[in-house]
mmCIF file of C-alpha atoms in Angstrom:
data_model
loop_
_atom_site.group_PDB
_atom_site.id
_atom_site.type_symbol
_atom_site.label_atom_id
_atom_site.label_comp_id
_atom_site.label_asym_id
_atom_site.label_seq_id
_atom_site.Cartn_x
_atom_site.Cartn_y
_atom_site.Cartn_z
ATOM 1 C CA UNK A 1 -10.474 -32.871 -0.315
ATOM 2 C CA UNK A 2 -10.636 -29.136 0.389
ATOM 3 C CA UNK A 3 -9.535 -27.597 3.662
ATOM 4 C CA UNK A 4 -8.406 -24.515 5.570
ATOM 5 C CA UNK A 5 -4.819 -24.278 6.868
ATOM 6 C CA UNK A 6 -5.114 -23.592 10.611
ATOM 7 C CA UNK A 7 -1.535 -24.135 11.782
ATOM 8 C CA UNK A 8 1.938 -23.962 10.276
ATOM 9 C CA UNK A 9 5.090 -25.193 11.975
ATOM 10 C CA UNK A 10 7.374 -24.752 8.972
ATOM 11 C CA UNK A 11 7.396 -28.224 7.467
ATOM 12 C CA UNK A 12 3.967 -29.492 8.609
ATOM 13 C CA UNK A 13 0.549 -27.899 8.297
ATOM 14 C CA UNK A 14 -2.682 -28.609 10.121
ATOM 15 C CA UNK A 15 -5.651 -28.534 7.742
ATOM 16 C CA UNK A 16 -9.329 -28.418 8.750
ATOM 17 C CA UNK A 17 -11.625 -30.075 6.207
ATOM 18 C CA UNK A 18 -15.170 -28.910 5.444
ATOM 19 C CA UNK A 19 -16.602 -31.496 7.871
ATOM 20 C CA UNK A 20 -14.520 -30.244 10.803
ATOM 21 C CA UNK A 21 -11.853 -32.988 10.712
ATOM 22 C CA UNK A 22 -8.197 -32.014 11.181
ATOM 23 C CA UNK A 23 -5.302 -33.501 9.212
ATOM 24 C CA UNK A 24 -1.530 -33.185 9.553
ATOM 25 C CA UNK A 25 -0.285 -32.333 6.072
ATOM 26 C CA UNK A 26 2.974 -31.793 4.273
ATOM 27 C CA UNK A 27 3.614 -30.163 0.913
ATOM 28 C CA UNK A 28 4.130 -32.051 -2.315
ATOM 29 C CA UNK A 29 7.718 -31.459 -3.441
ATOM 30 C CA UNK A 30 6.963 -29.579 -6.668
ATOM 31 C CA UNK A 31 5.197 -26.821 -4.712
ATOM 32 C CA UNK A 32 8.515 -25.200 -3.937
ATOM 33 C CA UNK A 33 9.396 -24.707 -7.601
ATOM 34 C CA UNK A 34 6.208 -22.985 -8.777
ATOM 35 C CA UNK A 35 7.588 -19.467 -8.609
ATOM 36 C CA UNK A 36 6.639 -18.961 -4.952
ATOM 37 C CA UNK A 37 9.567 -16.993 -3.550
ATOM 38 C CA UNK A 38 8.588 -17.050 0.131
ATOM 39 C CA UNK A 39 10.041 -19.280 2.835
ATOM 40 C CA UNK A 40 6.525 -20.692 3.299
ATOM 41 C CA UNK A 41 4.570 -21.440 0.103
ATOM 42 C CA UNK A 42 1.472 -22.188 2.213
ATOM 43 C CA UNK A 43 0.285 -19.998 5.116
ATOM 44 C CA UNK A 44 -2.337 -20.090 7.855
ATOM 45 C CA UNK A 45 -5.615 -18.882 6.344
ATOM 46 C CA UNK A 46 -4.963 -20.506 2.958
ATOM 47 C CA UNK A 47 -7.548 -22.798 1.352
ATOM 48 C CA UNK A 48 -5.943 -25.890 -0.139
ATOM 49 C CA UNK A 49 -6.733 -29.209 -1.792
ATOM 50 C CA UNK A 50 -5.159 -32.242 -0.107
ATOM 51 C CA UNK A 51 -5.060 -36.023 -0.362
ATOM 52 C CA UNK A 52 -4.810 -38.502 2.505
ATOM 53 C CA UNK A 53 -1.815 -40.794 1.963
ATOM 54 C CA UNK A 54 -2.695 -44.436 1.517
ATOM 55 C CA UNK A 55 -2.286 -46.312 4.772
ATOM 56 C CA UNK A 56 -0.980 -43.198 6.586
ATOM 57 C CA UNK A 57 -2.336 -40.852 9.251
ATOM 58 C CA UNK A 58 -0.951 -37.876 7.301
ATOM 59 C CA UNK A 59 -1.967 -36.094 4.080
ATOM 60 C CA UNK A 60 -0.329 -34.179 1.224
ATOM 61 C CA UNK A 61 -1.298 -30.671 0.093
ATOM 62 C CA UNK A 62 -1.642 -30.797 -3.691
ATOM 63 C CA UNK A 63 -3.038 -27.383 -4.637
ATOM 64 C CA UNK A 64 -3.204 -23.860 -3.246
ATOM 65 C CA UNK A 65 -6.367 -21.872 -4.002
ATOM 66 C CA UNK A 66 -5.986 -18.218 -5.094
ATOM 67 C CA UNK A 67 -5.734 -15.835 -2.113
ATOM 68 C CA UNK A 68 -7.922 -12.745 -1.744
ATOM 69 C CA UNK A 69 -5.053 -11.097 0.177
ATOM 70 C CA UNK A 70 -2.147 -11.820 2.519
ATOM 71 C CA UNK A 71 0.315 -10.104 4.871
ATOM 72 C CA UNK A 72 3.988 -10.599 4.036
ATOM 73 C CA UNK A 73 7.193 -9.600 5.806
ATOM 74 C CA UNK A 74 10.846 -9.662 4.898
ATOM 75 C CA UNK A 75 13.072 -11.955 6.941
ATOM 76 C CA UNK A 76 15.431 -9.720 8.892
ATOM 77 C CA UNK A 77 18.530 -11.913 8.785
ATOM 78 C CA UNK A 78 17.958 -13.255 5.266
ATOM 79 C CA UNK A 79 16.964 -10.061 3.515
ATOM 80 C CA UNK A 80 16.096 -11.718 0.215
ATOM 81 C CA UNK A 81 13.679 -14.131 1.830
ATOM 82 C CA UNK A 82 10.091 -13.247 2.604
ATOM 83 C CA UNK A 83 7.447 -14.895 4.736
ATOM 84 C CA UNK A 84 3.660 -14.820 4.437
ATOM 85 C CA UNK A 85 2.307 -14.496 7.985
ATOM 86 C CA UNK A 86 -1.403 -14.891 7.170
ATOM 87 C CA UNK A 87 -3.751 -15.187 4.180
ATOM 88 C CA UNK A 88 -7.400 -14.406 3.304
ATOM 89 C CA UNK A 89 -7.812 -11.845 6.075
ATOM 90 C CA UNK A 90 -10.704 -9.535 6.977
ATOM 91 C CA UNK A 91 -8.625 -7.526 9.453
ATOM 92 C CA UNK A 92 -4.997 -7.013 10.530
ATOM 93 C CA UNK A 93 -4.735 -6.155 14.232
ATOM 94 C CA UNK A 94 -1.480 -4.743 15.623
ATOM 95 C CA UNK A 95 -0.987 -4.926 19.389
ATOM 96 C CA UNK A 96 1.319 -2.145 20.612
ATOM 97 C CA UNK A 97 2.532 -0.655 23.889
ATOM 98 C CA UNK A 98 3.950 2.763 24.718
ATOM 99 C CA UNK A 99 6.110 1.245 27.492
ATOM 100 C CA UNK A 100 7.591 -2.094 28.492
ATOM 101 C CA UNK A 101 8.527 -2.625 25.640
ATOM 102 C CA UNK A 102 7.726 0.558 23.684
ATOM 103 C CA UNK A 103 6.485 0.191 20.103
ATOM 104 C CA UNK A 104 7.899 2.851 17.787
ATOM 105 C CA UNK A 105 5.664 4.838 15.451
ATOM 106 C CA UNK A 106 7.983 3.642 12.667
ATOM 107 C CA UNK A 107 7.036 0.019 13.350
ATOM 108 C CA UNK A 108 3.328 0.895 13.552
ATOM 109 C CA UNK A 109 3.506 2.778 10.257
ATOM 110 C CA UNK A 110 5.346 -0.044 8.482
ATOM 111 C CA UNK A 111 2.636 -2.465 9.557
ATOM 112 C CA UNK A 112 -0.143 -0.116 8.399
ATOM 113 C CA UNK A 113 1.604 0.490 5.045
ATOM 114 C CA UNK A 114 1.877 -3.281 4.525
ATOM 115 C CA UNK A 115 -1.834 -3.734 5.331
ATOM 116 C CA UNK A 116 -2.749 -0.883 2.934
ATOM 117 C CA UNK A 117 -0.579 -2.365 0.176
ATOM 118 C CA UNK A 118 -2.430 -5.688 0.375
ATOM 119 C CA UNK A 119 -5.903 -4.093 0.816
ATOM 120 C CA UNK A 120 -6.435 -5.358 4.364
ATOM 121 C CA UNK A 121 -8.316 -3.161 6.878
ATOM 122 C CA UNK A 122 -6.158 -2.540 9.976
ATOM 123 C CA UNK A 123 -6.726 -1.574 13.612
ATOM 124 C CA UNK A 124 -4.461 -0.832 16.598
ATOM 125 C CA UNK A 125 -4.724 -2.119 20.166
ATOM 126 C CA UNK A 126 -2.791 -0.055 22.735
ATOM 127 C CA UNK A 127 -2.256 -2.528 25.565
ATOM 128 C CA UNK A 128 -1.102 -2.268 29.217
ATOM 129 C CA UNK A 129 -3.530 0.499 30.178
ATOM 130 C CA UNK A 130 -3.021 -0.634 33.788
ATOM 131 C CA UNK A 131 0.570 0.748 33.714
ATOM 132 C CA UNK A 132 -0.358 4.327 32.707
ATOM 133 C CA UNK A 133 -0.034 7.432 34.879
ATOM 134 C CA UNK A 134 -2.218 10.518 34.289
ATOM 135 C CA UNK A 135 0.504 11.975 32.067
ATOM 136 C CA UNK A 136 0.854 8.664 30.260
ATOM 137 C CA UNK A 137 -2.861 8.596 29.492
ATOM 138 C CA UNK A 138 -2.576 12.038 27.876
ATOM 139 C CA UNK A 139 0.316 10.846 25.681
ATOM 140 C CA UNK A 140 -1.679 7.715 24.803
ATOM 141 C CA UNK A 141 -4.578 9.891 23.650
ATOM 142 C CA UNK A 142 -2.232 11.871 21.366
ATOM 143 C CA UNK A 143 -1.087 8.616 19.712
ATOM 144 C CA UNK A 144 -4.644 7.315 19.347
ATOM 145 C CA UNK A 145 -5.819 10.612 17.833
ATOM 146 C CA UNK A 146 -3.102 10.426 15.148
ATOM 147 C CA UNK A 147 -4.289 7.039 13.910
ATOM 148 C CA UNK A 148 -8.029 7.444 14.476
ATOM 149 C CA UNK A 149 -7.932 10.639 12.391
ATOM 150 C CA UNK A 150 -6.489 8.525 9.560
ATOM 151 C CA UNK A 151 -9.390 6.069 9.804
ATOM 152 C CA UNK A 152 -7.705 3.276 11.790
ATOM 153 C CA UNK A 153 -9.837 2.054 14.729
ATOM 154 C CA UNK A 154 -7.844 2.265 17.999
ATOM 155 C CA UNK A 155 -8.516 0.514 21.299
ATOM 156 C CA UNK A 156 -6.898 1.233 24.668
ATOM 157 C CA UNK A 157 -7.059 -1.950 26.757
ATOM 158 C CA UNK A 158 -5.554 -3.782 29.664
ATOM 159 C CA UNK A 159 -5.423 -7.408 28.587
ATOM 160 C CA UNK A 160 -4.196 -8.326 32.085
ATOM 161 C CA UNK A 161 -7.160 -6.664 33.835
ATOM 162 C CA UNK A 162 -9.555 -7.489 30.952
ATOM 163 C CA UNK A 163 -10.377 -3.775 30.687
ATOM 164 C CA UNK A 164 -12.120 -2.378 27.548
ATOM 165 C CA UNK A 165 -12.193 -5.806 25.878
ATOM 166 C CA UNK A 166 -15.913 -5.682 24.931
ATOM 167 C CA UNK A 167 -15.568 -3.041 22.130
ATOM 168 C CA UNK A 168 -12.704 -5.057 20.647
ATOM 169 C CA UNK A 169 -14.874 -8.183 20.581
ATOM 170 C CA UNK A 170 -17.455 -6.247 18.557
ATOM 171 C CA UNK A 171 -14.812 -5.419 15.948
ATOM 172 C CA UNK A 172 -13.488 -8.996 15.737
ATOM 173 C CA UNK A 173 -16.866 -10.769 15.631
ATOM 174 C CA UNK A 174 -17.273 -13.007 12.560
ATOM 175 C CA UNK A 175 -13.985 -11.842 10.970
ATOM 176 C CA UNK A 176 -10.723 -13.647 10.221
ATOM 177 C CA UNK A 177 -8.182 -11.450 11.996
ATOM 178 C CA UNK A 178 -4.393 -11.603 11.982
ATOM 179 C CA UNK A 179 -2.926 -10.549 15.356
ATOM 180 C CA UNK A 180 0.633 -9.244 15.291
ATOM 181 C CA UNK A 181 3.064 -7.187 17.361
ATOM 182 C CA UNK A 182 6.458 -7.128 19.044
ATOM 183 C CA UNK A 183 7.247 -9.868 21.544
ATOM 184 C CA UNK A 184 6.256 -8.714 25.014
ATOM 185 C CA UNK A 185 3.382 -6.375 24.100
ATOM 186 C CA UNK A 186 0.862 -8.744 25.695
ATOM 187 C CA UNK A 187 -0.476 -10.416 22.559
ATOM 188 C CA UNK A 188 -0.913 -13.814 24.224
ATOM 189 C CA UNK A 189 -2.498 -12.211 27.311
ATOM 190 C CA UNK A 190 -4.928 -10.364 25.033
ATOM 191 C CA UNK A 191 -5.842 -13.562 23.185
ATOM 192 C CA UNK A 192 -6.395 -15.315 26.529
ATOM 193 C CA UNK A 193 -8.822 -12.536 27.511
ATOM 194 C CA UNK A 194 -10.722 -13.033 24.227
ATOM 195 C CA UNK A 195 -10.677 -16.850 24.428
ATOM 196 C CA UNK A 196 -10.775 -17.618 28.190
ATOM 197 C CA UNK A 197 -10.448 -21.416 27.849
ATOM 198 C CA UNK A 198 -7.279 -21.189 25.793
ATOM 199 C CA UNK A 199 -4.604 -20.500 28.435
ATOM 200 C CA UNK A 200 -1.865 -19.541 25.966
ATOM 201 C CA UNK A 201 1.574 -19.417 27.522
ATOM 202 C CA UNK A 202 2.660 -15.853 28.290
ATOM 203 C CA UNK A 203 6.238 -14.656 28.835
ATOM 204 C CA UNK A 204 7.999 -12.127 31.022
ATOM 205 C CA UNK A 205 9.766 -9.071 29.674
ATOM 206 C CA UNK A 206 13.508 -9.625 29.530
ATOM 207 C CA UNK A 207 15.017 -7.252 32.127
ATOM 208 C CA UNK A 208 18.289 -6.611 30.315
ATOM 209 C CA UNK A 209 16.783 -5.713 26.940
ATOM 210 C CA UNK A 210 13.193 -4.635 27.790
ATOM 211 C CA UNK A 211 12.133 -6.867 24.914
ATOM 212 C CA UNK A 212 9.663 -9.679 25.247
ATOM 213 C CA UNK A 213 10.614 -13.308 25.007
ATOM 214 C CA UNK A 214 8.916 -15.141 22.163
ATOM 215 C CA UNK A 215 6.062 -17.251 23.541
ATOM 216 C CA UNK A 216 4.370 -18.030 20.202
ATOM 217 C CA UNK A 217 6.669 -20.019 17.937
ATOM 218 C CA UNK A 218 4.366 -20.742 14.993
ATOM 219 C CA UNK A 219 1.259 -19.294 13.353
ATOM 220 C CA UNK A 220 -2.068 -20.813 14.401
ATOM 221 C CA UNK A 221 -5.735 -20.064 13.730
ATOM 222 C CA UNK A 222 -7.944 -19.975 16.822
ATOM 223 C CA UNK A 223 -11.753 -19.942 17.066
ATOM 224 C CA UNK A 224 -13.325 -16.993 18.869
ATOM 225 C CA UNK A 225 -16.197 -18.096 21.155
ATOM 226 C CA UNK A 226 -18.318 -15.125 19.991
ATOM 227 C CA UNK A 227 -17.766 -15.852 16.249
ATOM 228 C CA UNK A 228 -14.788 -15.357 13.994
ATOM 229 C CA UNK A 229 -11.189 -16.556 13.991
ATOM 230 C CA UNK A 230 -7.825 -15.166 15.088
ATOM 231 C CA UNK A 231 -4.492 -15.990 13.500
ATOM 232 C CA UNK A 232 -1.903 -15.789 16.278
ATOM 233 C CA UNK A 233 1.601 -15.122 14.943
ATOM 234 C CA UNK A 234 5.083 -15.178 16.509
ATOM 235 C CA UNK A 235 6.264 -11.808 17.839
ATOM 236 C CA UNK A 236 7.965 -9.666 15.201
ATOM 237 C CA UNK A 237 11.130 -7.764 16.143
ATOM 238 C CA UNK A 238 11.348 -5.895 12.832
ATOM 239 C CA UNK A 239 9.001 -5.619 9.887
ATOM 240 C CA UNK A 240 10.684 -5.462 6.492
ATOM 241 C CA UNK A 241 8.512 -3.952 3.756
ATOM 242 C CA UNK A 242 8.091 -6.177 0.695
ATOM 243 C CA UNK A 243 7.066 -5.571 -2.931
ATOM 244 C CA UNK A 244 6.419 -1.833 -2.640
ATOM 245 C CA UNK A 245 8.062 0.395 -5.213
ATOM 246 C CA UNK A 246 9.310 3.740 -3.801
ATOM 247 C CA UNK A 247 7.179 5.713 -6.264
ATOM 248 C CA UNK A 248 4.042 3.880 -5.026
ATOM 249 C CA UNK A 249 4.712 4.342 -1.328
ATOM 250 C CA UNK A 250 2.663 7.508 -0.830
ATOM 251 C CA UNK A 251 -0.429 5.603 -2.091
ATOM 252 C CA UNK A 252 -0.326 3.608 1.158
ATOM 253 C CA UNK A 253 -0.358 6.657 3.466
ATOM 254 C CA UNK A 254 -4.057 7.715 3.440
ATOM 255 C CA UNK A 255 -3.237 11.332 4.327
ATOM 256 C CA UNK A 256 -0.873 11.556 1.332
ATOM 257 C CA UNK A 257 -3.071 9.570 -1.024
ATOM 258 C CA UNK A 258 -5.824 12.199 -0.930
ATOM 259 C CA UNK A 259 -3.342 14.966 -1.867
ATOM 260 C CA UNK A 260 -1.059 13.326 -4.377
ATOM 261 C CA UNK A 261 -2.796 14.456 -7.581
ATOM 262 C CA UNK A 262 -2.388 18.094 -6.500
ATOM 263 C CA UNK A 263 1.438 18.214 -6.621
ATOM 264 C CA UNK A 264 3.072 20.321 -9.344
ATOM 265 C CA UNK A 265 4.919 17.312 -10.791
ATOM 266 C CA UNK A 266 3.080 14.048 -11.534
ATOM 267 C CA UNK A 267 6.120 12.011 -10.419
ATOM 268 C CA UNK A 268 6.660 14.008 -7.203
ATOM 269 C CA UNK A 269 8.519 12.012 -4.526
ATOM 270 C CA UNK A 270 7.266 14.342 -1.750
ATOM 271 C CA UNK A 271 10.827 14.887 -0.519
ATOM 272 C CA UNK A 272 12.180 18.238 -1.773
ATOM 273 C CA UNK A 273 10.265 19.063 -4.960
ATOM 274 C CA UNK A 274 8.843 22.550 -5.529
ATOM 275 C CA UNK A 275 5.047 22.739 -5.524
ATOM 276 C CA UNK A 276 4.660 19.580 -3.390
ATOM 277 C CA UNK A 277 1.348 19.707 -1.511
ATOM 278 C CA UNK A 278 2.444 16.882 0.825
ATOM 279 C CA UNK A 279 5.429 18.942 2.069
ATOM 280 C CA UNK A 280 3.093 21.900 2.434
ATOM 281 C CA UNK A 281 0.699 19.763 4.517
ATOM 282 C CA UNK A 282 3.586 18.650 6.773
ATOM 283 C CA UNK A 283 4.648 22.291 7.301
ATOM 284 C CA UNK A 284 1.042 23.323 8.041
ATOM 285 C CA UNK A 285 0.590 20.508 10.582
ATOM 286 C CA UNK A 286 -1.998 18.692 8.443
ATOM 287 C CA UNK A 287 0.282 15.642 8.192
ATOM 288 C CA UNK A 288 1.765 14.327 11.423
ATOM 289 C CA UNK A 289 5.605 14.725 11.456
ATOM 290 C CA UNK A 290 6.093 11.169 12.791
ATOM 291 C CA UNK A 291 4.135 9.808 9.831
ATOM 292 C CA UNK A 292 6.185 11.820 7.360
ATOM 293 C CA UNK A 293 9.389 10.619 9.062
ATOM 294 C CA UNK A 294 8.173 7.043 8.581
ATOM 295 C CA UNK A 295 7.516 7.771 4.904
ATOM 296 C CA UNK A 296 11.073 9.070 4.436
ATOM 297 C CA UNK A 297 12.552 6.105 6.306
ATOM 298 C CA UNK A 298 10.638 3.506 4.258
ATOM 299 C CA UNK A 299 11.314 5.398 1.014
ATOM 300 C CA UNK A 300 15.046 5.465 1.739
ATOM 301 C CA UNK A 301 15.148 1.766 2.612
ATOM 302 C CA UNK A 302 13.220 0.742 -0.502
ATOM 303 C CA UNK A 303 15.396 2.895 -2.760
ATOM 304 C CA UNK A 304 18.518 1.278 -1.285
ATOM 305 C CA UNK A 305 17.148 -2.179 -2.092
ATOM 306 C CA UNK A 306 16.417 -1.325 -5.734
#
């Protein structure tokens, strides 16, 4: 039978067949030796073939269909291990906050670079609008302008107050969307505002670290009442870039991509080379300094790994 993986707990997977029936599945042993170097050979959003075990309530996944795309991250503690956090996506949505806990531009940019590298459209949700002062709203607008000017849709919402949720619903309608972000940014509260009957557990911000406590412990696909599906993922503390060569990195920054054939040297790294139009654009204010800083940071990290 053919089905869609809707939940992954590590060793077991929930699979939805084409008639709407759900099965608890495990992986056939040989799966792990087929050159799949991630901690999870099967991810939420994957289409698979599976067989119901004779006389059992469970089933076995026998085949993984080719993916159109996926989002992957490097495990922080086990740097050589990688994890696919969602497959066959129409949109990658990053929920961020500018306070309690703040999301760095470096983290945002790493997420956007990963989405670009795997050809997945991305959008940003700036949550906790209810906490902003007048000055805070001005700073928020500066952040949103940076990313909207690059072509990434941005939404300022209060998931708690259900403010500005309607435009977000329009974006998500009829798409398969991965929802990601740091713990504590209000991801579960946002999902509850999109799917009112769900009542996902939400957590408090840890006072001593200003970091959220993990309330989602596994990836799960949820049906949106207005059409489409969300893949809810555990909160990410850090996002390690995977499978991007340093010399390709500028391809995944849209503002650099449109300039890169104009540099004096065809193999320009955009760091200190003469005749580099990217450096010129940074100096002229045409490329945001925070974005260029993110480029240098990712470039340095990737070079150190190679």
